[in-house]
Short mmCIF file of C-alpha atoms and ligand atoms in Angstrom, two decimals:
data_model
loop_
_atom_site.label_atom_id
_atom_site.label_comp_id
_atom_site.label_asym_id
_atom_site.label_seq_id
_atom_site.Cartn_x
_atom_site.Cartn_y
_atom_site.Cartn_z
CA UNK X 297 7.88 -3.51 -50.81
CA UNK X 298 9.30 -1.19 -48.11
CA UNK X 299 7.12 0.09 -45.54
CA UNK X 300 8.36 3.75 -44.81
CA UNK X 301 8.76 4.33 -41.29
CA UNK X 302 8.20 7.69 -39.71
CA UNK X 303 8.23 7.04 -36.40
CA UNK X 304 11.74 5.53 -36.42
CA UNK X 305 12.89 8.60 -38.83
CA UNK X 306 11.51 10.99 -36.64
CA UNK X 307 13.17 9.41 -33.77
CA UNK X 308 16.60 9.90 -35.91
CA UNK X 309 15.89 13.27 -36.76
CA UNK X 310 14.66 14.31 -32.73
CA UNK X 311 18.31 12.62 -31.83
CA UNK X 312 20.44 14.81 -34.05
CA UNK X 313 18.43 17.69 -33.01
CA UNK X 314 19.01 16.93 -29.35
CA UNK X 315 22.90 16.06 -30.11
CA UNK X 316 22.98 19.87 -31.51
CA UNK X 317 21.20 21.35 -28.51
CA UNK X 318 23.51 19.64 -26.23
CA UNK X 319 26.50 21.33 -28.35
CA UNK X 320 24.80 24.77 -28.22
CA UNK X 321 24.71 23.92 -24.56
CA UNK X 322 28.04 23.19 -24.25
CA UNK X 323 29.35 26.15 -26.08
CA UNK X 324 27.40 28.40 -23.73
CA UNK X 325 25.00 29.50 -26.71
CA UNK X 326 21.17 30.31 -26.41
CA UNK X 327 18.87 27.23 -26.29
CA UNK X 328 16.25 27.37 -28.88
CA UNK X 329 12.75 28.09 -27.26
CA UNK X 330 9.39 27.35 -29.15
CA UNK X 331 6.21 29.29 -28.19
CA UNK X 332 2.61 27.62 -28.90
CA UNK X 333 -0.76 29.38 -28.55
CA UNK X 334 -3.78 27.39 -27.87
CA UNK X 335 -6.91 29.05 -28.18
CA UNK X 336 -9.96 27.37 -26.47
CA UNK X 337 -10.60 23.42 -25.51
CA UNK X 338 -10.61 21.54 -28.52
CA UNK X 339 -9.51 18.26 -27.91
CA UNK X 340 -7.36 17.22 -30.72
CA UNK X 341 -5.75 20.74 -30.71
CA UNK X 342 -5.01 19.88 -27.03
CA UNK X 343 -3.36 16.69 -27.97
CA UNK X 344 -1.54 18.04 -30.80
CA UNK X 345 -0.25 20.86 -28.84
CA UNK X 346 0.74 18.60 -25.79
CA UNK X 347 2.53 16.13 -28.25
CA UNK X 348 4.52 19.40 -29.55
CA UNK X 349 5.57 20.64 -26.16
CA UNK X 350 6.85 16.95 -24.88
CA UNK X 351 8.76 16.67 -27.93
CA UNK X 352 10.65 19.84 -27.13
CA UNK X 353 11.48 18.73 -23.68
CA UNK X 354 12.82 15.51 -25.34
CA UNK X 355 15.30 17.64 -27.37
CA UNK X 356 16.26 19.98 -24.83
CA UNK X 357 14.25 23.09 -25.97
CA UNK X 358 12.88 25.22 -23.79
CA UNK X 359 8.92 25.69 -24.36
CA UNK X 360 6.29 28.47 -23.51
CA UNK X 361 2.54 27.37 -23.87
CA UNK X 362 0.09 29.92 -24.09
CA UNK X 363 -3.25 29.01 -23.37
CA UNK X 364 -6.03 31.70 -23.80
CA UNK X 365 -9.90 31.33 -23.71
CA UNK X 366 -11.90 30.44 -26.62
CA UNK X 367 -13.75 33.93 -26.17
CA UNK X 368 -10.53 35.98 -26.54
CA UNK X 369 -11.29 38.63 -28.99
CA UNK X 370 -9.25 39.29 -32.20
CA UNK X 371 -7.65 42.20 -31.10
CA UNK X 372 -6.32 40.28 -27.73
CA UNK X 373 -5.22 37.51 -29.64
CA UNK X 374 -3.07 39.72 -32.21
CA UNK X 375 -1.49 41.55 -29.12
CA UNK X 376 -0.63 38.25 -27.73
CA UNK X 377 1.26 37.35 -31.16
CA UNK X 378 2.95 40.54 -31.18
CA UNK X 379 4.50 40.20 -27.96
CA UNK X 380 5.83 36.98 -28.49
CA UNK X 381 7.36 38.74 -31.92
CA UNK X 382 8.93 41.12 -29.93
CA UNK X 383 10.41 38.75 -27.10
CA UNK X 384 13.85 38.37 -27.87
CA UNK X 385 14.29 34.75 -26.14
CA UNK X 386 11.76 33.21 -28.18
CA UNK X 387 12.83 31.45 -31.76
CA UNK X 388 9.68 30.19 -32.78
CA UNK X 389 5.94 30.66 -32.63
CA UNK X 390 3.13 28.40 -33.73
CA UNK X 391 -0.49 29.43 -33.21
CA UNK X 392 -2.62 25.95 -33.02
CA UNK X 393 -5.21 25.63 -35.36
CA UNK X 394 -8.29 25.92 -36.03
CA UNK X 395 -8.94 29.18 -34.43
CA UNK X 396 -12.79 30.31 -33.20
CA UNK X 397 -14.78 31.14 -35.98
CA UNK X 398 -14.82 34.86 -34.64
CA UNK X 399 -11.02 35.29 -35.28
CA UNK X 400 -9.53 35.49 -39.14
CA UNK X 401 -7.03 33.05 -39.23
CA UNK X 402 -5.45 35.04 -42.02
CA UNK X 403 -4.97 38.07 -39.79
CA UNK X 404 -3.29 36.01 -37.21
CA UNK X 405 -1.35 34.25 -39.36
CA UNK X 406 -0.04 37.21 -40.95
CA UNK X 407 0.62 39.13 -37.78
CA UNK X 408 3.44 36.52 -37.30
CA UNK X 409 6.74 37.67 -37.54
CA UNK X 410 8.12 35.68 -40.73
CA UNK X 411 11.43 35.31 -38.81
CA UNK X 412 9.75 33.02 -36.25
CA UNK X 413 7.13 31.62 -38.35
CA UNK X 414 8.26 27.90 -37.65
CA UNK X 415 4.92 26.13 -39.03
CA UNK X 416 5.78 28.11 -42.69
CA UNK X 417 2.37 29.46 -42.95
CA UNK X 418 3.09 33.10 -43.52
CA UNK X 419 3.02 34.80 -46.90
CA UNK X 420 6.77 35.73 -46.45
CA UNK X 421 7.63 31.94 -45.99
CA UNK X 422 5.08 30.51 -48.60
CA UNK X 423 6.76 32.90 -51.17
CA UNK X 424 9.90 32.04 -50.54
CA UNK X 425 9.71 28.10 -50.46
CA UNK X 426 8.10 29.03 -53.90
CA UNK X 427 11.03 30.92 -55.01
CA UNK X 428 13.53 28.03 -53.64
CA UNK X 429 14.77 30.52 -51.09
CA UNK X 430 15.87 29.52 -47.66
CA UNK X 431 12.49 29.15 -45.80
CA UNK X 432 10.65 27.76 -43.13
CA UNK X 433 8.48 25.03 -45.25
CA UNK X 434 5.38 23.78 -43.32
CA UNK X 435 5.77 21.18 -41.13
CA UNK X 436 3.80 18.12 -42.83
CA UNK X 437 5.14 18.72 -46.29
CA UNK X 438 8.53 19.36 -44.79
CA UNK X 439 8.40 15.76 -43.09
CA UNK X 440 7.49 14.27 -45.97
CA UNK X 441 10.50 15.59 -48.26
CA UNK X 442 12.45 14.33 -45.29
CA UNK X 443 10.97 10.84 -45.75
CA UNK X 444 11.53 10.59 -49.28
CA UNK X 445 15.29 12.04 -48.95
CA UNK X 446 16.07 9.64 -46.08
CA UNK X 447 14.58 6.69 -48.02
CA UNK X 448 16.28 7.51 -51.31
CA UNK X 449 13.10 7.69 -53.24
CA UNK X 450 13.88 8.64 -56.98
CA UNK X 451 11.66 11.70 -57.45
CA UNK X 452 13.34 13.03 -60.79
CA UNK X 453 10.88 12.93 -64.00
CA UNK X 454 8.44 10.67 -62.02
CA UNK X 455 4.91 11.75 -62.34
CA UNK X 456 3.70 12.62 -58.72
CA UNK X 457 0.01 12.77 -58.11
CA UNK X 458 -0.93 15.03 -54.97
CA UNK X 459 -4.45 14.74 -54.00
CA UNK X 460 -5.89 17.77 -51.78
CA UNK X 461 -5.13 21.41 -52.18
CA UNK X 462 -4.86 22.58 -48.94
CA UNK X 463 -2.44 25.28 -47.93
CA UNK X 464 -0.85 23.43 -45.08
CA UNK X 465 -0.43 20.05 -46.75
CA UNK X 466 -1.58 19.27 -50.74
CA UNK X 467 -0.75 23.00 -52.19
CA UNK X 468 2.90 23.52 -50.82
CA UNK X 469 3.67 19.57 -51.34
CA UNK X 470 2.88 20.18 -55.10
CA UNK X 471 5.32 22.96 -55.28
CA UNK X 472 8.15 21.35 -53.62
CA UNK X 473 7.83 18.15 -55.65
CA UNK X 474 7.74 20.40 -58.62
CA UNK X 475 11.02 22.59 -57.70
CA UNK X 476 14.31 22.06 -59.27
CA UNK X 477 16.27 20.28 -56.52
CA UNK X 478 16.17 16.79 -54.43
CA UNK X 479 13.31 15.60 -53.93
CA UNK X 480 11.92 17.47 -56.79
CA UNK X 481 11.90 17.81 -60.40
CA UNK X 482 8.71 15.35 -60.72
CA UNK X 483 5.92 16.41 -62.92
CA UNK X 484 3.17 17.05 -60.82
CA UNK X 485 -0.64 16.68 -61.08
CA UNK X 486 -2.20 18.83 -58.18
CA UNK X 487 -5.86 17.45 -57.89
CA UNK X 488 -8.79 18.42 -55.58
CA UNK X 489 -12.57 18.24 -55.20
CA UNK X 490 -13.33 19.44 -58.64
CA UNK X 491 -11.08 17.13 -60.55
CA UNK X 492 -12.65 14.77 -63.14
CA UNK X 493 -11.05 11.09 -63.61
CA UNK X 494 -9.27 11.15 -60.15
CA UNK X 495 -8.97 7.27 -60.44
CA UNK X 496 -7.74 7.25 -63.68
CA UNK X 497 -4.94 10.13 -63.08
CA UNK X 498 -4.02 8.22 -59.43
CA UNK X 499 -3.45 4.78 -61.56
CA UNK X 500 -0.54 6.99 -63.51
CA UNK X 501 1.32 8.35 -60.49
CA UNK X 502 4.81 7.04 -59.88
CA UNK X 503 4.39 8.96 -56.53
CA UNK X 504 0.73 9.09 -55.08
CA UNK X 505 0.66 11.70 -52.07
CA UNK X 506 -2.80 11.75 -50.37
CA UNK X 507 -3.97 14.40 -48.36
CA UNK X 508 -7.83 14.21 -49.17
CA UNK X 509 -9.40 13.97 -45.43
CA UNK X 510 -11.38 10.83 -46.11
CA UNK X 511 -10.88 7.58 -44.47
CA UNK X 512 -9.37 4.90 -46.91
CA UNK X 513 -10.63 6.68 -49.85
CA UNK X 514 -7.65 5.69 -51.83
CA UNK X 515 -8.12 1.62 -52.80
CA UNK X 516 -5.74 -0.57 -54.56
CA UNK X 517 -7.55 -0.16 -58.20
CA UNK X 518 -6.37 3.68 -57.83
CA UNK X 519 -2.73 2.87 -57.78
CA UNK X 520 -0.43 1.50 -59.82
CA UNK X 521 1.99 -1.68 -59.14
CA UNK X 522 5.09 -0.27 -57.96
CA UNK X 523 4.00 3.19 -56.69
CA UNK X 524 5.53 4.86 -53.67
CA UNK X 525 2.21 5.89 -51.50
CA UNK X 526 2.19 8.71 -49.17
CA UNK X 527 -0.88 8.62 -46.94
CA UNK X 528 -1.03 11.92 -45.15
CA UNK X 529 -4.64 11.53 -43.47
CA UNK X 530 -5.16 10.51 -39.90
CA UNK X 531 -8.91 9.42 -38.91
CA UNK X 532 -10.18 8.18 -35.15
CA UNK X 533 -12.31 5.06 -35.85
CA UNK X 534 -14.11 3.18 -32.93
CA UNK X 535 -12.38 -0.08 -31.91
CA UNK X 536 -13.79 -1.69 -28.92
CA UNK X 537 -10.86 -4.39 -29.22
CA UNK X 538 -8.50 -1.43 -28.33
CA UNK X 539 -7.92 -0.19 -24.79
CA UNK X 540 -8.62 3.73 -25.72
CA UNK X 541 -11.83 2.68 -27.83
CA UNK X 542 -10.27 3.67 -31.26
CA UNK X 543 -7.81 3.04 -33.52
CA UNK X 544 -6.54 5.30 -36.22
CA UNK X 545 -6.64 4.91 -40.24
CA UNK X 546 -5.35 7.02 -42.97
CA UNK X 547 -6.65 8.37 -46.25
CA UNK X 548 -5.41 5.07 -47.76
CA UNK X 549 -6.84 1.85 -47.70
CA UNK X 550 -3.32 0.29 -46.19
CA UNK X 551 -3.71 -3.22 -46.65
CA UNK X 552 -4.51 -3.78 -50.08
CA UNK X 553 -2.40 -0.84 -51.42
CA UNK X 554 0.56 -2.02 -49.81
CA UNK X 555 0.43 -5.43 -51.57
CA UNK X 556 0.57 -3.00 -54.87
CA UNK X 557 3.03 -0.23 -53.90
CA UNK X 558 6.97 -0.56 -54.01
CA UNK X 559 7.08 1.92 -50.62
CA UNK X 560 3.95 3.30 -48.42
CA UNK X 561 4.25 5.13 -45.20
CA UNK X 562 1.63 3.30 -42.67
CA UNK X 563 -0.79 5.32 -40.29
CA UNK X 564 -0.01 5.84 -37.62
CA UNK X 565 3.72 5.78 -37.63
CA UNK X 566 3.94 7.46 -41.00
CA UNK X 567 3.94 11.11 -42.00
CA UNK X 568 2.15 12.26 -38.53
CA UNK X 569 5.66 11.99 -36.32
CA UNK X 570 7.39 13.45 -38.99
CA UNK X 571 5.58 16.69 -38.70
CA UNK X 572 6.54 17.40 -35.14
CA UNK X 573 10.22 16.33 -36.04
CA UNK X 574 10.09 19.30 -38.90
CA UNK X 575 8.77 21.64 -36.44
CA UNK X 576 11.60 20.83 -33.88
CA UNK X 577 13.87 21.29 -37.02
CA UNK X 578 12.46 24.86 -38.10
CA UNK X 579 12.79 26.04 -34.70
CA UNK X 580 16.37 25.10 -34.57
CA UNK X 581 17.05 26.54 -37.70
CA UNK X 582 15.58 29.92 -36.48
CA UNK X 583 17.57 29.63 -33.06
CA UNK X 584 20.65 29.41 -35.49
CA UNK X 585 19.52 32.28 -37.80
CA UNK X 586 19.78 29.50 -40.77
CA UNK X 587 17.03 30.71 -42.71
CA UNK X 588 16.75 34.95 -42.67
CA UNK X 589 20.16 35.00 -41.39
P1 NAD J 174 -8.31 19.87 -46.01
O1 NAD J 174 -9.88 18.88 -45.47
O2 NAD J 174 -7.91 21.08 -45.72
O3 NAD J 174 -8.16 19.44 -47.62
C1 NAD J 174 -8.62 18.04 -48.27
C2 NAD J 174 -8.63 18.64 -49.93
O4 NAD J 174 -8.78 17.46 -50.50
C3 NAD J 174 -9.11 19.72 -50.49
O5 NAD J 174 -8.34 20.61 -50.80
C4 NAD J 174 -10.15 19.06 -51.33
O6 NAD J 174 -10.26 20.19 -52.66
C5 NAD J 174 -9.62 17.87 -51.89
N1 NAD J 174 -10.72 16.71 -52.02
C6 NAD J 174 -11.78 16.81 -51.17
N2 NAD J 174 -12.71 15.71 -51.93
C7 NAD J 174 -11.97 15.57 -53.00
C8 NAD J 174 -12.21 14.32 -53.96
N3 NAD J 174 -13.35 13.69 -54.18
N4 NAD J 174 -11.00 14.38 -54.96
C9 NAD J 174 -9.89 15.18 -54.94
N5 NAD J 174 -9.74 15.65 -54.14
C10 NAD J 174 -10.82 15.98 -53.17
O7 NAD J 174 -7.56 18.58 -45.57
P2 NAD J 174 -5.79 18.79 -44.96
O8 NAD J 174 -5.77 19.58 -43.80
O9 NAD J 174 -4.88 18.87 -46.14
O10 NAD J 174 -6.00 17.36 -44.13
C11 NAD J 174 -5.76 16.12 -45.01
C12 NAD J 174 -5.98 15.01 -44.35
O11 NAD J 174 -4.54 15.11 -43.44
C13 NAD J 174 -6.67 14.89 -42.82
O12 NAD J 174 -7.00 13.65 -43.01
C14 NAD J 174 -5.74 15.58 -41.76
O13 NAD J 174 -6.32 15.08 -40.69
C15 NAD J 174 -4.76 15.20 -41.93
N6 NAD J 174 -3.29 15.67 -41.71
C16 NAD J 174 -2.38 15.35 -41.24
C17 NAD J 174 -1.46 16.00 -41.07
C18 NAD J 174 -0.25 15.03 -39.99
O14 NAD J 174 0.53 15.37 -39.55
N7 NAD J 174 0.29 13.57 -40.56
C19 NAD J 174 -1.40 17.21 -40.87
C20 NAD J 174 -2.33 17.96 -41.48
C21 NAD J 174 -3.41 17.17 -42.02
#
């Protein structure tokens, strides 16, 4: 069984990005600049944004964190986004989700200039990705694609089952695995909450990508021997034996599934760190005008 090491792979990617930033600096070019907008005080969101800003520092990017009160109006937030859109020094813009209920995620997402949409959430980038044009691909699916590539996982002609159809993970993942290219050319089944016979469908998967958001949902009896299993889920569960008081688990029951799988991502240290590496990569692409020209 191959353990697909997202921690190491993400560090490799960060080192590659840092080398490129050093070259840009030496050439007197513009250092990539990522702006992150955080609304409110949600603990998990603060942790995620903090990790993104810290990673920017690690690779030599400039970063700006815009913190806004939870009671900011939608109009005011749209104005903040517009100001960043028109700021020529900023290459990439992310608005950390979730947003407070009184603000429309769709309106805010649609306000982001596609050229700076390094999260790949705008309709323009989702459309471009679907057409197999140069695009900012959403960070988590992009991170998974990069893992499959770097571990040389064969995908052509394979049956890939994706569990979950969210706009940020499952749905783009299914499009990427079906497209004509590598990784891709798989025969894809996208499953969701209305799917019947899920376990049976999973058992026919050569590649199983799990983004359901339910702790240890996928058990060994749902997995074919020799399958490649990618676990996107992240859940904190209490664990008194840990200093932090909790540990992280995924959507897959790791120990028993690992015994049957040919390759598997762990949680933590699998897909999670790749998401940040992908975001940094998209920001570098934006600074170098590689996607929209
Ligand atoms: P989501 O809650 O938006 O979507 C879950 C999906 O699962 C839905 O499309 C739903 O239809 C499907 N589903 C629910 N019950 C089902 C069932 N019984 N059978 C089949 N499908 C079912 O979740 P998400 O945002 O895609 O995230 C999924 C998980 O991945 C969460 O644990 C989240 O924390 C994690 N996540 C991790 C990263 C990362 O960087 N590693 C990034 C994003 C999300």
